[in-house]
Short mmCIF file of C-alpha atoms in Angstrom, two decimals:
data_model
loop_
_atom_site.label_atom_id
_atom_site.label_comp_id
_atom_site.label_asym_id
_atom_site.label_seq_id
_atom_site.Cartn_x
_atom_site.Cartn_y
_atom_site.Cartn_z
CA SER A 1 19.24 6.58 18.98
CA THR A 2 19.40 2.92 17.33
CA LEU A 3 15.47 3.27 16.88
CA ASP A 4 15.75 6.58 15.45
CA ASP A 5 18.78 5.14 12.86
CA VAL A 6 15.99 2.14 12.21
CA PHE A 7 13.18 4.54 11.15
CA GLN A 8 15.61 7.07 9.10
CA LYS A 9 17.02 4.47 6.87
CA PHE A 10 13.74 3.24 6.52
CA HIS A 11 12.45 6.45 5.41
CA SER A 12 15.49 6.71 2.91
CA ASN A 13 16.08 3.79 1.52
CA SER A 14 13.18 1.39 2.12
CA PRO A 15 12.23 -0.59 -1.19
CA ASP A 16 8.77 -0.99 0.23
CA LEU A 17 8.71 2.86 0.45
CA LYS A 18 9.84 3.64 -2.93
CA SER A 19 7.03 1.23 -4.54
CA ILE A 20 4.24 2.68 -2.37
CA ALA A 21 5.34 6.33 -3.76
CA SER A 22 5.18 4.72 -7.38
CA ARG A 23 1.59 3.43 -6.47
CA LEU A 24 0.43 6.88 -5.51
CA GLU A 25 2.04 8.59 -8.50
CA ALA A 26 -0.05 5.83 -10.46
CA ALA A 27 -3.18 6.65 -8.43
CA LYS A 28 -2.47 10.62 -9.31
CA GLN A 29 -1.98 9.91 -13.22
CA VAL A 30 -5.56 7.65 -13.42
CA TYR A 31 -7.42 10.39 -11.35
CA LYS A 32 -6.05 12.93 -14.22
CA ILE A 33 -7.46 10.50 -16.97
CA SER A 34 -10.46 10.08 -15.13
CA SER A 35 -10.83 14.03 -14.25
CA ALA A 36 -9.95 15.29 -18.09
CA ILE A 37 -13.53 14.33 -19.22
CA ARG A 38 -14.96 17.89 -17.93
CA LEU A 39 -12.54 19.64 -20.15
CA PRO A 40 -12.78 20.13 -23.93
CA SER A 41 -11.05 17.55 -26.08
CA MET A 42 -8.95 18.82 -29.08
CA ASN A 43 -7.31 17.44 -31.62
CA LEU A 44 -4.75 18.32 -34.67
CA GLY A 45 -4.86 16.78 -37.68
CA LEU A 46 -2.94 17.09 -40.87
CA THR A 47 -4.37 14.81 -44.18
CA GLY A 48 -3.19 13.94 -47.43
CA SER A 49 -4.65 12.07 -50.32
CA SER A 50 -4.05 11.48 -54.05
CA ARG A 51 -6.94 9.88 -56.18
CA LYS A 52 -7.59 8.35 -59.80
CA GLN A 53 -10.59 7.01 -60.75
CA ASN A 54 -12.09 5.34 -64.38
CA LEU A 55 -15.19 6.17 -65.49
CA THR A 56 -15.42 3.92 -68.31
CA ALA A 57 -17.13 1.32 -65.92
CA PHE A 58 -19.77 3.69 -65.27
CA GLY A 59 -20.49 3.49 -69.04
CA LEU A 60 -19.89 6.66 -70.18
CA SER A 61 -18.34 7.29 -73.83
CA GLU A 62 -15.63 9.66 -74.44
CA ASP A 63 -18.14 11.89 -76.36
CA PHE A 64 -19.61 12.77 -72.77
CA PHE A 65 -16.60 14.57 -72.23
CA GLY A 66 -16.16 16.16 -75.54
CA GLY A 67 -14.47 13.49 -77.68
CA GLY A 68 -11.80 12.23 -75.10
CA GLN A 69 -9.59 15.25 -74.79
CA ASN A 70 -9.46 14.57 -71.07
CA GLY A 71 -8.92 10.86 -71.56
CA ASP A 72 -5.83 8.55 -71.11
CA GLN A 73 -5.14 5.59 -74.12
CA ASN A 74 -4.59 2.24 -72.75
CA SER A 75 -1.65 0.16 -74.45
CA ASP A 76 -4.36 -1.88 -76.49
CA GLY A 77 -5.46 1.43 -78.65
CA SER A 78 -8.71 2.00 -76.63
CA ASP A 79 -9.49 5.32 -75.12
CA VAL A 80 -10.22 5.31 -71.29
CA THR A 81 -11.57 8.38 -69.51
CA SER A 82 -10.16 8.74 -65.84
CA PHE A 83 -9.88 11.55 -63.46
CA SER A 84 -7.06 12.05 -60.62
CA SER A 85 -6.82 14.41 -57.67
CA ARG A 86 -5.05 15.44 -54.62
CA ASN A 87 -6.05 16.72 -51.29
CA TYR A 88 -4.39 18.40 -48.18
CA GLY A 89 -5.61 19.07 -45.15
CA LEU A 90 -4.96 20.57 -41.74
CA ASN A 91 -7.74 21.04 -39.10
CA LEU A 92 -7.90 21.28 -35.50
CA SER A 93 -11.37 19.66 -33.92
CA MET A 94 -12.93 19.83 -30.84
CA GLN A 95 -15.59 17.86 -29.14
CA TRP A 96 -16.67 19.37 -25.81
CA GLU A 97 -19.88 17.97 -23.53
CA ILE A 98 -21.88 20.48 -21.76
CA ASP A 99 -22.56 19.86 -18.62
CA LEU A 100 -26.02 21.01 -17.67
CA TRP A 101 -27.24 18.31 -15.26
CA ARG A 102 -23.46 18.16 -13.44
CA LYS A 103 -23.03 14.63 -14.28
CA VAL A 104 -19.59 15.38 -15.55
CA PHE A 105 -19.28 17.15 -12.17
CA ASN A 106 -20.28 14.33 -9.98
CA GLN A 107 -17.91 11.88 -12.02
CA THR A 108 -15.06 14.18 -11.40
CA LYS A 109 -15.71 14.19 -7.73
CA ALA A 110 -15.99 10.56 -7.93
CA SER A 111 -12.61 10.04 -9.29
CA GLU A 112 -11.12 12.88 -6.72
CA LYS A 113 -12.85 10.89 -3.54
CA ASP A 114 -10.97 7.54 -5.25
CA TYR A 115 -7.75 9.33 -5.34
CA ASP A 116 -8.13 10.64 -1.93
CA ALA A 117 -9.51 7.13 -0.57
CA VAL A 118 -5.79 5.63 -2.24
CA LYS A 119 -3.76 8.32 -1.11
CA TYR A 120 -5.18 7.55 2.70
CA ASP A 121 -5.15 3.61 1.77
CA LEU A 122 -1.20 3.60 1.08
CA SER A 123 -0.72 6.22 3.94
CA TYR A 124 -1.94 3.68 6.15
CA LEU A 125 -0.20 0.75 4.47
CA THR A 126 2.90 3.36 5.00
CA PHE A 127 2.16 3.45 8.59
CA SER A 128 1.64 -0.28 9.41
CA MET A 129 4.61 -1.09 8.16
CA GLN A 130 6.47 1.75 10.23
CA VAL A 131 4.62 -0.11 13.27
CA GLN A 132 6.06 -3.17 11.75
CA VAL A 133 9.44 -1.84 11.66
CA ALA A 134 9.29 -0.89 15.33
CA LYS A 135 7.73 -4.27 16.45
CA LEU A 136 10.58 -5.65 14.86
CA TYR A 137 12.75 -3.66 16.50
CA PHE A 138 11.57 -4.44 20.14
CA SER A 139 11.45 -7.74 19.25
CA ALA A 140 14.73 -7.78 18.49
CA VAL A 141 15.89 -5.91 21.84
CA GLU A 142 14.02 -8.68 23.33
CA SER A 143 15.92 -11.58 21.53
CA TYR A 144 18.95 -9.71 22.59
CA GLU A 145 18.09 -9.51 26.24
CA GLN A 146 17.06 -13.26 25.92
CA LEU A 147 20.66 -14.21 24.84
CA LYS A 148 22.13 -12.39 27.49
CA LEU A 149 20.15 -14.03 30.07
CA ALA A 150 20.84 -17.34 28.26
CA GLU A 151 24.66 -16.61 28.77
CA GLU A 152 24.16 -15.50 32.42
CA THR A 153 22.14 -18.94 32.57
CA LEU A 154 25.01 -20.68 31.05
CA GLU A 155 26.89 -18.93 33.51
CA SER A 156 25.31 -19.87 36.73
CA VAL A 157 25.15 -23.38 35.41
CA SER A 158 28.32 -24.02 34.90
CA GLU A 159 29.21 -22.43 38.58
CA LEU A 160 26.88 -25.06 39.81
CA ALA A 161 28.46 -27.88 37.37
CA ASP A 162 32.08 -27.24 38.57
CA MET A 163 31.00 -27.62 42.07
CA VAL A 164 29.10 -30.96 41.56
CA SER A 165 31.95 -32.38 39.37
CA ALA A 166 34.62 -31.47 42.32
CA ARG A 167 32.60 -33.37 44.59
CA TYR A 168 31.68 -36.27 42.33
CA GLU A 169 35.81 -36.93 42.05
CA LYS A 170 35.86 -37.01 46.05
CA GLY A 171 33.02 -39.33 46.01
CA LEU A 172 30.47 -36.60 47.88
CA ARG A 173 27.95 -36.57 45.20
CA SER A 174 26.27 -39.19 42.96
CA SER A 175 26.83 -39.76 39.23
CA LEU A 176 23.00 -38.50 39.28
CA ASP A 177 23.76 -35.00 40.17
CA TYR A 178 26.89 -35.08 37.86
CA ARG A 179 24.78 -35.90 34.71
CA LEU A 180 21.88 -33.58 35.64
CA ALA A 181 24.52 -30.69 35.89
CA GLU A 182 26.10 -31.53 32.60
CA THR A 183 22.79 -31.79 31.22
CA SER A 184 21.77 -28.27 32.23
CA VAL A 185 25.06 -26.76 30.78
CA ALA A 186 24.67 -28.55 27.39
CA THR A 187 20.73 -27.51 27.14
CA SER A 188 22.10 -24.15 28.22
CA ILE A 189 24.01 -23.85 25.33
CA VAL A 190 21.48 -24.91 23.27
CA SER A 191 19.24 -22.19 24.44
CA ILE A 192 22.33 -19.94 23.57
CA GLU A 193 22.35 -20.65 19.94
CA ASN A 194 18.81 -20.20 19.81
CA SER A 195 18.50 -17.15 20.97
CA LYS A 196 21.30 -16.34 18.41
CA ASN A 197 19.38 -16.99 15.35
CA VAL A 198 16.28 -15.47 16.56
CA LEU A 199 18.28 -12.22 16.91
CA LYS A 200 19.90 -12.99 13.56
CA SER A 201 16.50 -13.81 11.91
CA LEU A 202 14.94 -10.51 13.24
CA ASN A 203 18.15 -8.51 12.25
CA ARG A 204 17.67 -9.63 8.71
CA GLN A 205 14.12 -8.76 8.73
CA ILE A 206 14.89 -5.05 9.84
CA GLU A 207 17.56 -4.77 7.37
CA ILE A 208 15.58 -5.97 4.35
CA LEU A 209 12.80 -3.39 5.43
CA ILE A 210 14.96 -0.51 5.64
CA GLY A 211 17.22 -1.56 2.63
CA ASP A 212 20.39 -2.68 3.90
CA TYR A 213 22.16 -6.27 3.23
CA PRO A 214 20.42 -9.01 5.76
CA SER A 215 23.81 -9.72 7.29
CA GLY A 216 21.94 -9.93 10.75
CA SER A 217 23.94 -8.00 12.62
CA PHE A 218 22.16 -4.66 12.61
CA ILE A 219 21.47 -4.46 16.26
CA LYS A 220 24.12 -5.31 18.34
CA LYS A 221 23.69 -3.52 21.88
CA PRO A 222 20.39 -2.08 22.41
CA SER A 223 17.94 -1.31 25.45
CA LEU A 224 14.73 -1.32 26.39
CA PRO A 225 13.07 2.38 27.18
CA SER A 226 12.97 2.57 31.20
CA VAL A 227 9.73 4.59 30.95
CA LEU A 228 7.43 4.55 28.62
CA PRO A 229 4.63 7.50 27.94
CA SER A 230 1.17 7.78 29.43
CA ILE A 231 -1.50 7.39 27.12
CA PRO A 232 -3.75 10.70 27.71
CA ILE A 233 -7.71 10.59 28.52
CA GLY A 234 -9.82 10.67 25.27
CA MET A 235 -7.22 9.55 23.31
CA PRO A 236 -9.86 6.60 21.33
CA ALA A 237 -11.82 9.48 19.35
CA SER A 238 -8.56 11.75 18.88
CA VAL A 239 -6.99 8.15 17.42
CA ILE A 240 -10.01 7.85 15.03
CA GLN A 241 -10.02 11.59 13.62
CA ARG A 242 -6.55 10.92 12.92
CA ARG A 243 -6.42 7.43 11.18
CA PRO A 244 -6.26 7.41 7.56
CA ASP A 245 -7.67 3.46 7.24
CA ILE A 246 -10.96 5.47 8.36
CA LYS A 247 -10.54 8.53 6.24
CA SER A 248 -10.27 6.49 3.59
CA LEU A 249 -13.63 4.78 4.03
CA ILE A 250 -14.99 8.03 4.46
CA ASN A 251 -13.87 9.10 0.98
CA LYS A 252 -15.11 6.07 -0.66
CA MET A 253 -18.52 6.65 0.77
CA GLU A 254 -18.17 10.15 -0.59
CA SER A 255 -17.13 8.83 -4.03
CA ALA A 256 -20.30 5.83 -4.03
CA GLY A 257 -22.45 8.95 -3.39
CA HIS A 258 -21.01 11.23 -6.35
CA ARG A 259 -21.50 7.93 -8.81
CA VAL A 260 -25.01 7.49 -7.57
CA ALA A 261 -25.95 10.99 -8.81
CA GLN A 262 -23.87 10.56 -11.73
CA SER A 263 -25.87 7.58 -12.65
CA LYS A 264 -29.27 9.25 -12.55
CA ARG A 265 -27.87 12.02 -14.43
CA ASP A 266 -27.19 9.72 -17.00
CA LEU A 267 -30.61 9.39 -17.39
CA LEU A 268 -30.87 13.01 -18.93
CA PRO A 269 -29.91 14.13 -22.46
CA GLY A 270 -26.83 15.32 -22.85
CA VAL A 271 -25.29 18.23 -25.13
CA THR A 272 -22.33 17.88 -27.00
CA ILE A 273 -20.66 20.67 -29.03
CA ASN A 274 -18.60 19.67 -31.71
CA GLY A 275 -16.12 22.05 -34.02
CA THR A 276 -13.55 21.83 -36.66
CA VAL A 277 -11.25 24.64 -38.41
CA GLY A 278 -8.45 24.10 -40.68
CA THR A 279 -7.42 24.41 -44.67
CA SER A 280 -8.25 22.06 -47.54
CA THR A 281 -6.39 22.63 -50.96
CA GLN A 282 -4.88 20.50 -53.58
CA GLU A 283 -1.47 21.60 -53.34
CA ILE A 284 0.47 21.42 -50.21
CA GLU A 285 2.31 24.24 -50.06
CA LYS A 286 -1.09 26.45 -49.72
CA ILE A 287 -1.95 24.03 -46.88
CA PHE A 288 -1.36 27.54 -44.40
CA ASP A 289 -2.93 29.86 -46.53
CA GLU A 290 -6.12 30.88 -45.03
CA ASP A 291 -7.65 31.43 -48.11
CA TYR A 292 -8.34 28.01 -48.42
CA GLY A 293 -10.02 28.07 -44.90
CA VAL A 294 -12.89 25.81 -43.52
CA TRP A 295 -14.50 25.18 -40.48
CA ASN A 296 -17.73 23.62 -38.84
CA LEU A 297 -19.62 24.29 -35.73
CA GLY A 298 -22.19 21.94 -34.23
CA MET A 299 -24.35 20.71 -31.47
CA SER A 300 -25.67 17.38 -30.68
CA VAL A 301 -28.27 16.52 -28.24
CA THR A 302 -28.75 13.07 -27.28
CA ALA A 303 -31.22 11.73 -25.00
CA PRO A 304 -31.52 7.54 -23.67
CA ILE A 305 -34.98 6.16 -25.13
CA PHE A 306 -34.08 2.50 -24.98
CA ASN A 307 -31.55 0.42 -23.85
CA GLY A 308 -33.00 -2.56 -22.14
CA GLY A 309 -32.83 -1.27 -18.52
CA ARG A 310 -29.26 -1.11 -18.46
CA LEU A 311 -28.82 2.63 -17.17
CA ARG A 312 -31.59 2.18 -14.30
CA SER A 313 -29.41 -1.31 -13.19
CA ILE A 314 -26.69 0.94 -13.23
CA LYS A 315 -28.43 3.28 -11.13
CA LYS A 316 -29.41 0.61 -8.25
CA ILE A 317 -25.90 -0.89 -8.52
CA GLN A 318 -24.65 2.20 -7.54
CA GLU A 319 -27.00 2.92 -4.88
CA ALA A 320 -26.19 -0.50 -3.50
CA ASN A 321 -22.56 0.45 -3.73
CA TYR A 322 -23.53 3.34 -1.52
CA GLU A 323 -25.06 1.69 1.18
CA ASN A 324 -22.46 -0.96 1.10
CA SER A 325 -19.97 1.58 1.64
CA LYS A 326 -21.61 3.03 4.17
CA GLN A 327 -21.93 -0.17 6.26
CA ASP A 328 -18.06 -0.63 5.65
CA LEU A 329 -17.47 2.58 7.05
CA ILE A 330 -19.31 1.61 10.30
CA ARG A 331 -17.60 -1.51 10.49
CA GLY A 332 -14.35 0.29 10.14
CA ILE A 333 -15.25 2.81 13.05
CA LEU A 334 -16.08 -0.01 15.20
CA LYS A 335 -13.12 -2.06 14.46
CA ALA A 336 -10.95 0.82 14.79
CA PHE A 337 -12.44 1.39 18.44
CA SER A 338 -12.01 -2.01 19.31
CA GLU A 339 -8.48 -2.18 18.65
CA ILE A 340 -7.74 1.08 20.47
CA GLU A 341 -10.23 -0.22 23.82
CA GLN A 342 -8.11 -3.39 23.46
CA PHE A 343 -4.73 -1.59 23.56
CA LEU A 344 -5.95 0.22 26.43
CA ASP A 345 -6.81 -3.02 28.40
CA GLN A 346 -3.63 -4.55 27.27
CA ASN A 347 -1.90 -1.45 28.74
CA LYS A 348 -3.45 -1.30 31.90
CA SER A 349 -2.90 -5.39 32.17
CA LEU A 350 0.64 -5.25 31.13
CA ASP A 351 1.60 -2.76 34.08
CA ILE A 352 -0.06 -5.09 36.62
CA GLN A 353 1.98 -8.20 35.02
CA ILE A 354 5.36 -6.20 35.05
CA GLU A 355 5.00 -5.40 38.57
CA ALA A 356 4.20 -9.40 39.40
CA LEU A 357 7.19 -10.08 37.45
CA ASN A 358 9.51 -7.99 38.85
CA ALA A 359 8.21 -9.53 42.50
CA ALA A 360 8.75 -13.00 40.98
CA VAL A 361 12.29 -12.15 39.97
CA LYS A 362 13.31 -10.78 43.46
CA GLN A 363 11.64 -14.21 45.24
CA SER A 364 12.76 -16.59 42.57
CA LYS A 365 16.59 -15.20 43.04
CA ASP A 366 16.50 -15.28 46.64
CA ALA A 367 15.18 -19.21 46.29
CA TYR A 368 17.81 -19.77 44.36
CA GLU A 369 20.44 -18.37 46.22
CA LEU A 370 18.83 -20.35 49.08
CA SER A 371 18.76 -23.59 47.65
CA LYS A 372 22.45 -23.36 46.26
CA GLU A 373 23.27 -22.65 50.03
CA ARG A 374 21.08 -25.71 51.36
CA TYR A 375 22.51 -27.78 48.30
CA ASP A 376 26.10 -27.31 49.64
CA LYS A 377 25.37 -28.14 53.20
CA GLY A 378 23.63 -31.35 51.67
CA VAL A 379 20.39 -30.39 53.12
CA THR A 380 18.60 -30.59 49.56
CA SER A 381 18.39 -32.00 45.91
CA LEU A 382 20.27 -30.86 42.99
CA GLU A 383 16.72 -31.25 41.23
CA SER A 384 15.83 -28.64 43.79
CA VAL A 385 18.49 -25.99 42.86
CA LEU A 386 17.95 -26.73 39.39
CA ASN A 387 14.05 -26.21 39.30
CA SER A 388 15.03 -22.56 41.51
CA GLN A 389 17.43 -22.04 38.68
CA ARG A 390 15.00 -22.45 35.89
CA GLN A 391 12.51 -20.60 37.47
CA TYR A 392 15.03 -17.63 38.40
CA ASN A 393 16.24 -17.47 34.63
#
């Protein structure tokens, strides 16, 4: 239940997860921008201009305009012929590249695969953080158990030290035994404080990940599961199919393939349709009058003739990127299989180690009890008792 609480708070409050969500939203918008090229581009414009032109500078006399009837007179009495005009316009312009060779299609699909790759990368990062949370949790549980063990060790050593101290005061034990016993007590106190510090540090790391104040007191009385689920046969293959990092590599390879196709089609002619519709008038109040409507529709065909080999070099770069992405995928799959096989081997090894440790605990406990009994009877030394006590703990 404590681990469930950790994950619930992690999913609801973690600043890292919220940051990942923001990055995913940014990647989504980048994908929308990249894929917008497949749609027509349309712009609405409103223009207005006022113009006055002096024609005297062009060598035209007033007689040319009928005796200067349209002229303006300067302050020095000379006649100057000038014209003024105003123009207002409202227009809607459109530009659209016809995808004859599926160049735009490949560019859009490449952007889509890039976005999917980012989604899987962030999903893998989220999963990795969940693994980190789980590891920190079990490390904190282990630290808590180590703290309890250190406290039990202090209790055991203190009991032994009391016995040695009582006999030392009666002259039955040497000062060496007394000092060794007191040293063990002091060492056990240091071990307890170290265990407390480690536990608080791990608790603070967990609290930061789940968005709580790092007080260092999150885990107080946890316990390790007594039974772990078994790993079914065929797990490596099924894990590979679900791993988001592998899916990301697949999408990156597919994106590189689409970019190779796009770079090849960049060598072919492109067809673009351009159009404008609107109004043009000298009076702003008539800007919405359809009688003053104007329009323009055209098509342009452009073909690359000479660009210094730039387009062919881009094609070769994209082909190299595609080959590199294939090798990245192969390397990623092999690495994933290696990780899974390694964990399966470790699982078998840990089962053997747990069984051996349980046997060692039983034998070391019996050895410690026997050494205490023999020391009490004066048969063995205190060093032997302390050594058996350290092995037991």
